[in-house]
Amino acid sequence: MNTNDVLYIVVPCYNEEEVLPRTAKCLEEKLVALISAGRVSDRSKVLFVDDGSSDSTWNIIMELHKSNSMFSGLKLSRNRGHQNALLAGLMTVKDRCEICISMDADLQDDVNAVDQMIEKYREGCDIVYGVRSSRKKDNVFKRMTARGFYGIMKLMGAQTVYDHADYRLMSRRALEALSEFKEKNLFLRGIVPLIGFRSDTVPYERGERVAGKSKYPLRKMLAFAVDGITSFSSRPLRYITVAGFLIFLVSIVMIVSFIVQWALGGTVSGWASIVCSIWGMGGLIVLSLGIIGEYIGKIFVEIKQRPSFIVDELVDGNDGTGAEDGESTE
Ligand code: UDP
Ligand code: MG
């Protein structure tokens, strides 16, 4: 078994002073167990990312780091939100580890799933998603909004892993691929599946927040959902085009039916022409908006500068160092 694989556990923290000492203890125990079982290198660490907390979160991280070199910290200049804090952490550990696992600070994600994630990594997966096995612990409201969210995402054509929060393992090359995505409007759950590579899921039971309050009130949750949908799809624009076309079609049908009725002598004069113009013009206006939208959609895709491809493997006799096959320089 390869014990040289350095594991970094990345934990974004925003005003988590109440829960952080317990989280640290829990992660330390896990890491020590993994190291002594020889499953990860003894240089493995936990990286806490302080997302501009206004409480003593950073002091706690500093204390932890002083007392145990297993803990490291990254402090952002101000609060940038969970996704940005997480990305900052991932990009920091990218060149320092072979395996990285991201999880929340509140111990909602079952730490024991880490073992299975590493197991899958050993089997050759580059990305392992932690997926909630049930939503029993959630209230009806959260459950329904979550279901609605994944449903809409799917309808809009954005690929997400169902019931997966940001608890996941990523290999070094998956992190490198992630760094190729230049977009600023971040929604990691949508981007990570775009990376590709061999991936798998590990089910886990998501518990209650151990201490402190949720940093995701309804307002932030809605903003997160809208961001997720609008950054991954220009399909809403296509729907506008289709709607405009359908409305225009209705006006054509109306005109035909009014002509028929007129021929049969059954129309009220004046009414038909007004209704037809309203539907006809309305349809054309919406259709034009849709067409403009299509172009904006193209700009939207271009401006993200996403990588056109990510290479999984290259099999080539030439190793790129100039040495030809058979003429080994060894
Ligand atoms: N978080 C963060 N920045 C923020 C909000 C949240 O880094 O602006 C972190 C928070 O400390 C936690 C994780 O994101 O580790 C998830 O937040 P929370 O548990 O409050 O969300 P919930 O589980 O209630 O959806
Ligand atoms: Mg939470």
Short mmCIF file of C-alpha atoms and ligand atoms in Angstrom, two decimals:
data_model
loop_
_atom_site.label_atom_id
_atom_site.label_comp_id
_atom_site.label_asym_id
_atom_site.label_seq_id
_atom_site.Cartn_x
_atom_site.Cartn_y
_atom_site.Cartn_z
CA MET A 1 0.00 0.00 0.00
CA ASN A 2 1.31 3.43 -0.92
CA THR A 3 1.76 5.49 2.20
CA ASN A 4 3.37 8.43 0.44
CA ASP A 5 0.04 9.90 -0.57
CA VAL A 6 -0.42 13.14 1.29
CA LEU A 7 -4.03 13.85 2.25
CA TYR A 8 -5.31 17.34 2.92
CA ILE A 9 -8.71 17.85 4.49
CA VAL A 10 -9.98 21.29 3.51
CA VAL A 11 -12.55 22.89 5.80
CA PRO A 12 -14.09 26.32 5.08
CA CYS A 13 -15.06 28.12 8.30
CA TYR A 14 -17.17 31.20 8.75
CA ASN A 15 -17.80 32.25 12.35
CA GLU A 16 -17.42 28.69 13.56
CA GLU A 17 -15.83 29.33 16.97
CA GLU A 18 -18.46 27.24 18.73
CA VAL A 19 -17.85 24.10 16.75
CA LEU A 20 -14.24 24.41 15.59
CA PRO A 21 -12.47 22.87 18.63
CA ARG A 22 -14.66 19.79 18.35
CA THR A 23 -14.22 19.57 14.60
CA ALA A 24 -10.45 19.81 15.02
CA LYS A 25 -10.43 17.03 17.60
CA CYS A 26 -12.57 14.80 15.43
CA LEU A 27 -10.47 15.36 12.30
CA GLU A 28 -7.25 14.87 14.23
CA GLU A 29 -8.44 11.48 15.48
CA LYS A 30 -9.42 10.49 11.95
CA LEU A 31 -6.15 11.60 10.44
CA VAL A 32 -4.07 9.90 13.14
CA ALA A 33 -5.99 6.68 12.55
CA LEU A 34 -5.44 6.89 8.79
CA ILE A 35 -1.73 7.61 9.22
CA SER A 36 -1.14 4.82 11.71
CA ALA A 37 -3.02 2.40 9.47
CA GLY A 38 -0.55 3.38 6.77
CA ARG A 39 -3.27 4.57 4.43
CA VAL A 40 -2.00 8.13 4.01
CA SER A 41 1.35 9.83 4.49
CA ASP A 42 2.32 11.17 7.91
CA ARG A 43 2.65 14.59 6.26
CA SER A 44 -1.11 14.74 5.83
CA LYS A 45 -2.88 17.76 7.24
CA VAL A 46 -6.11 19.58 7.90
CA LEU A 47 -6.42 23.02 6.31
CA PHE A 48 -8.94 25.39 7.87
CA VAL A 49 -9.94 28.28 5.63
CA ASP A 50 -11.16 31.26 7.59
CA ASP A 51 -13.67 32.98 5.33
CA GLY A 52 -13.34 36.43 6.91
CA SER A 53 -14.95 35.46 10.22
CA SER A 54 -15.78 38.22 12.66
CA ASP A 55 -15.51 36.00 15.74
CA SER A 56 -12.45 34.24 17.17
CA THR A 57 -12.32 31.54 14.46
CA TRP A 58 -8.89 32.64 13.20
CA ASN A 59 -7.43 32.75 16.73
CA ILE A 60 -8.62 29.20 17.30
CA ILE A 61 -7.02 28.11 14.02
CA MET A 62 -3.75 29.80 15.03
CA GLU A 63 -3.83 28.07 18.42
CA LEU A 64 -4.46 24.73 16.77
CA HIS A 65 -1.59 25.28 14.36
CA LYS A 66 0.78 26.18 17.20
CA SER A 67 -0.12 23.16 19.26
CA ASN A 68 -0.10 20.67 16.40
CA SER A 69 1.58 20.97 13.03
CA MET A 70 -1.14 18.73 11.61
CA PHE A 71 -3.37 21.82 11.48
CA SER A 72 -2.78 24.61 9.03
CA GLY A 73 -4.79 27.70 8.30
CA LEU A 74 -5.60 30.06 5.44
CA LYS A 75 -7.22 33.40 6.15
CA LEU A 76 -9.16 35.25 3.48
CA SER A 77 -9.14 39.04 3.51
CA ARG A 78 -12.91 39.17 3.95
CA ASN A 79 -16.00 37.03 3.74
CA ARG A 80 -16.33 35.69 0.20
CA GLY A 81 -18.85 32.92 0.74
CA HIS A 82 -18.56 29.18 1.11
CA GLN A 83 -17.75 28.34 -2.52
CA ASN A 84 -14.94 30.87 -2.81
CA ALA A 85 -13.48 29.88 0.54
CA LEU A 86 -13.52 26.26 -0.53
CA LEU A 87 -11.90 27.04 -3.86
CA ALA A 88 -9.20 29.08 -2.11
CA GLY A 89 -8.47 26.06 0.07
CA LEU A 90 -8.43 23.62 -2.85
CA MET A 91 -6.12 25.79 -4.93
CA THR A 92 -3.79 26.18 -1.95
CA VAL A 93 -3.42 22.44 -1.39
CA LYS A 94 -3.30 21.58 -5.11
CA ASP A 95 0.48 21.38 -5.22
CA ARG A 96 0.92 19.97 -1.74
CA CYS A 97 -1.11 16.80 -1.78
CA GLU A 98 -2.09 13.74 -3.77
CA ILE A 99 -5.56 13.51 -2.25
CA CYS A 100 -7.80 16.26 -0.96
CA ILE A 101 -11.11 15.96 0.83
CA SER A 102 -13.39 18.94 1.40
CA MET A 103 -15.97 19.03 4.17
CA ASP A 104 -17.98 21.50 6.24
CA ALA A 105 -16.82 22.73 9.62
CA ASP A 106 -20.00 21.76 11.45
CA LEU A 107 -19.41 17.97 11.46
CA GLN A 108 -22.66 17.39 9.53
CA ASP A 109 -20.70 15.26 7.10
CA ASP A 110 -19.90 11.89 8.62
CA VAL A 111 -16.11 11.78 8.98
CA ASN A 112 -16.10 8.00 8.71
CA ALA A 113 -17.03 8.19 5.03
CA VAL A 114 -13.44 9.33 4.48
CA ASP A 115 -12.25 5.71 4.70
CA GLN A 116 -14.50 4.62 1.88
CA MET A 117 -13.55 7.65 -0.19
CA ILE A 118 -9.88 6.77 0.10
CA GLU A 119 -10.74 3.17 -0.73
CA LYS A 120 -12.38 4.35 -3.98
CA TYR A 121 -9.37 6.54 -4.71
CA ARG A 122 -7.16 3.48 -4.41
CA GLU A 123 -9.43 1.70 -6.86
CA GLY A 124 -8.59 4.40 -9.36
CA CYS A 125 -11.20 7.12 -8.93
CA ASP A 126 -10.14 10.74 -9.26
CA ILE A 127 -13.30 12.19 -7.81
CA VAL A 128 -15.44 10.61 -5.09
CA TYR A 129 -18.70 12.33 -4.18
CA GLY A 130 -20.19 12.03 -0.73
CA VAL A 131 -23.92 11.57 -1.27
CA ARG A 132 -26.56 11.81 1.43
CA SER A 133 -28.21 8.48 1.95
CA SER A 134 -31.40 10.07 3.28
CA ARG A 135 -32.87 13.41 4.19
CA LYS A 136 -34.60 12.23 7.34
CA LYS A 137 -32.85 14.82 9.48
CA ASP A 138 -34.07 17.72 7.33
CA ASN A 139 -37.35 19.48 7.89
CA VAL A 140 -40.06 19.22 5.23
CA PHE A 141 -39.25 22.66 3.88
CA LYS A 142 -35.55 22.00 3.31
CA ARG A 143 -36.34 18.63 1.79
CA MET A 144 -38.85 20.09 -0.66
CA THR A 145 -36.70 23.06 -1.66
CA ALA A 146 -33.73 20.74 -2.19
CA ARG A 147 -35.75 18.44 -4.40
CA GLY A 148 -37.11 21.42 -6.36
CA PHE A 149 -33.58 22.71 -6.82
CA TYR A 150 -32.17 19.47 -8.24
CA GLY A 151 -35.28 19.13 -10.42
CA ILE A 152 -34.87 22.60 -11.90
CA MET A 153 -31.12 22.08 -12.39
CA LYS A 154 -31.87 18.97 -14.40
CA LEU A 155 -34.58 20.70 -16.44
CA MET A 156 -32.16 23.48 -17.26
CA GLY A 157 -29.58 21.01 -18.45
CA ALA A 158 -26.95 21.47 -15.73
CA GLN A 159 -25.34 18.27 -14.53
CA THR A 160 -25.19 17.87 -10.76
CA VAL A 161 -24.80 14.85 -8.53
CA TYR A 162 -28.09 14.38 -6.69
CA ASP A 163 -27.95 15.10 -2.95
CA HIS A 164 -24.25 15.77 -2.99
CA ALA A 165 -23.05 18.76 -0.97
CA ASP A 166 -19.42 19.78 -1.06
CA TYR A 167 -18.16 16.70 0.78
CA ARG A 168 -15.89 15.09 -1.77
CA LEU A 169 -12.50 13.63 -2.49
CA MET A 170 -10.46 14.95 -5.37
CA SER A 171 -7.13 13.69 -6.62
CA ARG A 172 -4.30 16.02 -7.49
CA ARG A 173 -4.95 15.88 -11.19
CA ALA A 174 -8.65 16.56 -10.64
CA LEU A 175 -7.64 19.69 -8.71
CA GLU A 176 -5.33 20.66 -11.52
CA ALA A 177 -8.18 20.25 -13.99
CA LEU A 178 -10.41 22.33 -11.74
CA SER A 179 -7.87 25.13 -11.81
CA GLU A 180 -8.39 25.31 -15.60
CA PHE A 181 -11.89 26.63 -15.06
CA LYS A 182 -11.45 30.38 -15.04
CA GLU A 183 -15.00 31.47 -14.26
CA LYS A 184 -15.58 33.77 -11.34
CA ASN A 185 -19.20 32.83 -10.73
CA LEU A 186 -18.50 29.70 -8.82
CA PHE A 187 -20.70 26.73 -8.32
CA LEU A 188 -18.38 23.85 -7.57
CA ARG A 189 -21.10 21.22 -7.52
CA GLY A 190 -21.79 22.03 -11.14
CA ILE A 191 -18.19 22.39 -12.28
CA VAL A 192 -16.68 19.29 -10.68
CA PRO A 193 -18.82 16.86 -12.72
CA LEU A 194 -17.63 18.68 -15.87
CA ILE A 195 -14.05 17.66 -15.10
CA GLY A 196 -14.77 14.04 -15.90
CA PHE A 197 -12.26 11.29 -15.02
CA ARG A 198 -13.33 8.17 -13.24
CA SER A 199 -15.63 9.04 -10.36
CA ASP A 200 -17.87 7.32 -7.87
CA THR A 201 -20.13 8.09 -4.94
CA VAL A 202 -20.04 7.12 -1.28
CA PRO A 203 -23.31 7.28 0.69
CA TYR A 204 -23.29 8.79 4.17
CA GLU A 205 -25.81 9.85 6.75
CA ARG A 206 -25.78 13.61 7.17
CA GLY A 207 -26.25 14.61 10.79
CA GLU A 208 -27.39 17.78 12.50
CA ARG A 209 -25.03 20.71 12.91
CA VAL A 210 -23.05 19.93 16.08
CA ALA A 211 -22.93 23.50 17.39
CA GLY A 212 -23.50 27.05 16.20
CA LYS A 213 -26.05 28.28 13.67
CA SER A 214 -26.39 27.60 9.97
CA LYS A 215 -24.58 30.17 7.86
CA TYR A 216 -27.02 29.53 5.06
CA PRO A 217 -30.28 31.36 5.73
CA LEU A 218 -33.08 31.11 3.16
CA ARG A 219 -31.87 34.27 1.43
CA LYS A 220 -28.41 32.79 0.77
CA MET A 221 -29.92 29.44 -0.19
CA LEU A 222 -32.08 31.07 -2.88
CA ALA A 223 -29.16 33.14 -4.17
CA PHE A 224 -27.09 29.95 -4.32
CA ALA A 225 -29.79 28.15 -6.30
CA VAL A 226 -30.23 31.02 -8.78
CA ASP A 227 -26.44 31.21 -9.20
CA GLY A 228 -26.22 27.49 -9.74
CA ILE A 229 -28.85 27.53 -12.44
CA THR A 230 -27.81 30.67 -14.28
CA SER A 231 -24.11 29.84 -14.33
CA PHE A 232 -24.63 26.49 -15.88
CA SER A 233 -27.23 26.93 -18.47
CA SER A 234 -28.39 29.32 -21.12
CA ARG A 235 -31.41 27.13 -21.64
CA PRO A 236 -33.82 29.70 -20.11
CA LEU A 237 -32.95 31.94 -23.07
CA ARG A 238 -33.83 29.15 -25.47
CA TYR A 239 -37.19 28.81 -23.71
CA ILE A 240 -37.87 32.49 -24.43
CA THR A 241 -37.25 31.93 -28.15
CA VAL A 242 -39.59 28.97 -28.16
CA ALA A 243 -42.28 30.88 -26.25
CA GLY A 244 -42.07 33.79 -28.70
CA PHE A 245 -42.42 31.46 -31.63
CA LEU A 246 -45.44 29.72 -30.09
CA ILE A 247 -47.19 33.04 -29.37
CA PHE A 248 -46.58 34.12 -32.94
CA LEU A 249 -47.99 30.83 -34.14
CA VAL A 250 -51.15 31.42 -32.12
CA SER A 251 -51.66 34.74 -33.92
CA ILE A 252 -51.40 32.98 -37.30
CA VAL A 253 -54.00 30.42 -36.24
CA MET A 254 -56.21 33.28 -35.06
CA ILE A 255 -55.91 35.14 -38.36
CA VAL A 256 -56.87 32.02 -40.30
CA SER A 257 -59.81 31.26 -38.07
CA PHE A 258 -61.03 34.87 -38.19
CA ILE A 259 -60.88 34.85 -42.00
CA VAL A 260 -62.93 31.68 -42.01
CA GLN A 261 -65.43 33.15 -39.57
CA TRP A 262 -65.61 36.36 -41.63
CA ALA A 263 -66.33 34.37 -44.75
CA LEU A 264 -69.15 32.66 -42.90
CA GLY A 265 -70.36 36.09 -41.80
CA GLY A 266 -70.00 35.65 -38.06
CA THR A 267 -67.43 38.23 -36.86
CA VAL A 268 -67.73 41.35 -34.72
CA SER A 269 -65.91 44.03 -36.68
CA GLY A 270 -62.77 45.61 -35.20
CA TRP A 271 -62.17 42.95 -32.55
CA ALA A 272 -60.37 40.45 -34.72
CA SER A 273 -57.78 42.87 -36.07
CA ILE A 274 -56.86 44.12 -32.60
CA VAL A 275 -56.50 40.67 -31.05
CA CYS A 276 -54.45 39.39 -33.98
CA SER A 277 -52.10 42.39 -33.84
CA ILE A 278 -51.60 42.00 -30.10
CA TRP A 279 -50.67 38.33 -30.39
CA GLY A 280 -48.71 38.80 -33.59
CA MET A 281 -46.65 41.71 -32.29
CA GLY A 282 -46.32 40.16 -28.82
CA GLY A 283 -45.01 36.95 -30.35
CA LEU A 284 -42.53 38.75 -32.56
CA ILE A 285 -41.22 40.86 -29.67
CA VAL A 286 -40.69 37.83 -27.45
CA LEU A 287 -39.13 35.92 -30.34
CA SER A 288 -36.70 38.79 -31.00
CA LEU A 289 -35.77 38.91 -27.34
CA GLY A 290 -35.10 35.20 -27.49
CA ILE A 291 -32.87 35.58 -30.54
CA ILE A 292 -30.88 38.35 -28.85
CA GLY A 293 -30.73 36.05 -25.82
CA GLU A 294 -29.25 33.26 -27.94
CA TYR A 295 -26.34 35.51 -28.82
CA ILE A 296 -25.94 36.59 -25.22
CA GLY A 297 -25.92 32.90 -24.33
CA LYS A 298 -23.00 32.36 -26.70
CA ILE A 299 -21.11 35.29 -25.18
CA PHE A 300 -21.85 33.84 -21.75
CA VAL A 301 -20.32 30.51 -22.68
CA GLU A 302 -17.26 32.10 -24.32
CA ILE A 303 -16.57 34.47 -21.48
CA LYS A 304 -16.25 31.64 -18.99
CA GLN A 305 -13.14 30.41 -20.80
CA ARG A 306 -13.76 26.88 -19.71
CA PRO A 307 -11.17 24.38 -20.89
CA SER A 308 -12.16 22.80 -24.20
CA PHE A 309 -10.81 19.46 -23.04
CA ILE A 310 -9.03 17.77 -20.18
CA VAL A 311 -6.72 14.89 -20.99
CA ASP A 312 -7.18 11.70 -19.02
CA GLU A 313 -4.34 9.66 -20.45
CA LEU A 314 -1.84 9.87 -23.27
CA VAL A 315 -0.30 6.73 -24.64
CA ASP A 316 2.62 7.63 -26.81
CA GLY A 317 5.89 5.80 -27.30
CA ASN A 318 7.75 9.08 -27.14
CA ASP A 319 8.04 10.40 -23.60
CA GLY A 320 8.54 14.00 -24.72
CA THR A 321 12.13 14.26 -23.52
CA GLY A 322 13.51 13.74 -26.99
CA ALA A 323 14.56 10.16 -26.29
CA GLU A 324 13.24 7.83 -28.96
CA ASP A 325 11.68 4.47 -28.16
CA GLY A 326 14.24 1.79 -27.63
CA GLU A 327 16.99 4.36 -27.12
CA SER A 328 16.47 4.62 -23.43
CA THR A 329 18.64 7.20 -21.72
CA GLU A 330 18.59 5.24 -18.46
N1 UDP B 1 -19.25 28.95 5.20
C1 UDP B 1 -18.23 29.77 4.72
N2 UDP B 1 -18.54 31.03 4.30
C2 UDP B 1 -19.83 31.54 4.34
C3 UDP B 1 -20.85 30.67 4.79
C4 UDP B 1 -20.53 29.39 5.21
O1 UDP B 1 -17.07 29.36 4.67
O2 UDP B 1 -20.03 32.69 3.96
C5 UDP B 1 -18.91 27.58 5.63
C6 UDP B 1 -19.37 27.23 7.03
O3 UDP B 1 -18.43 27.61 7.99
C7 UDP B 1 -19.51 25.72 6.94
C8 UDP B 1 -19.93 25.50 5.49
O4 UDP B 1 -19.59 26.70 4.80
O5 UDP B 1 -18.29 25.05 7.15
C9 UDP B 1 -21.40 25.18 5.34
O6 UDP B 1 -22.19 26.14 6.01
P1 UDP B 1 -23.41 25.76 6.94
O7 UDP B 1 -23.12 24.51 7.70
O8 UDP B 1 -23.78 26.95 7.76
O9 UDP B 1 -24.55 25.49 5.85
P2 UDP B 1 -25.76 24.43 5.97
O10 UDP B 1 -25.15 23.11 6.34
O11 UDP B 1 -26.66 24.95 7.03
O12 UDP B 1 -26.37 24.43 4.62
MG MG B 2 -23.97 22.74 7.84
#
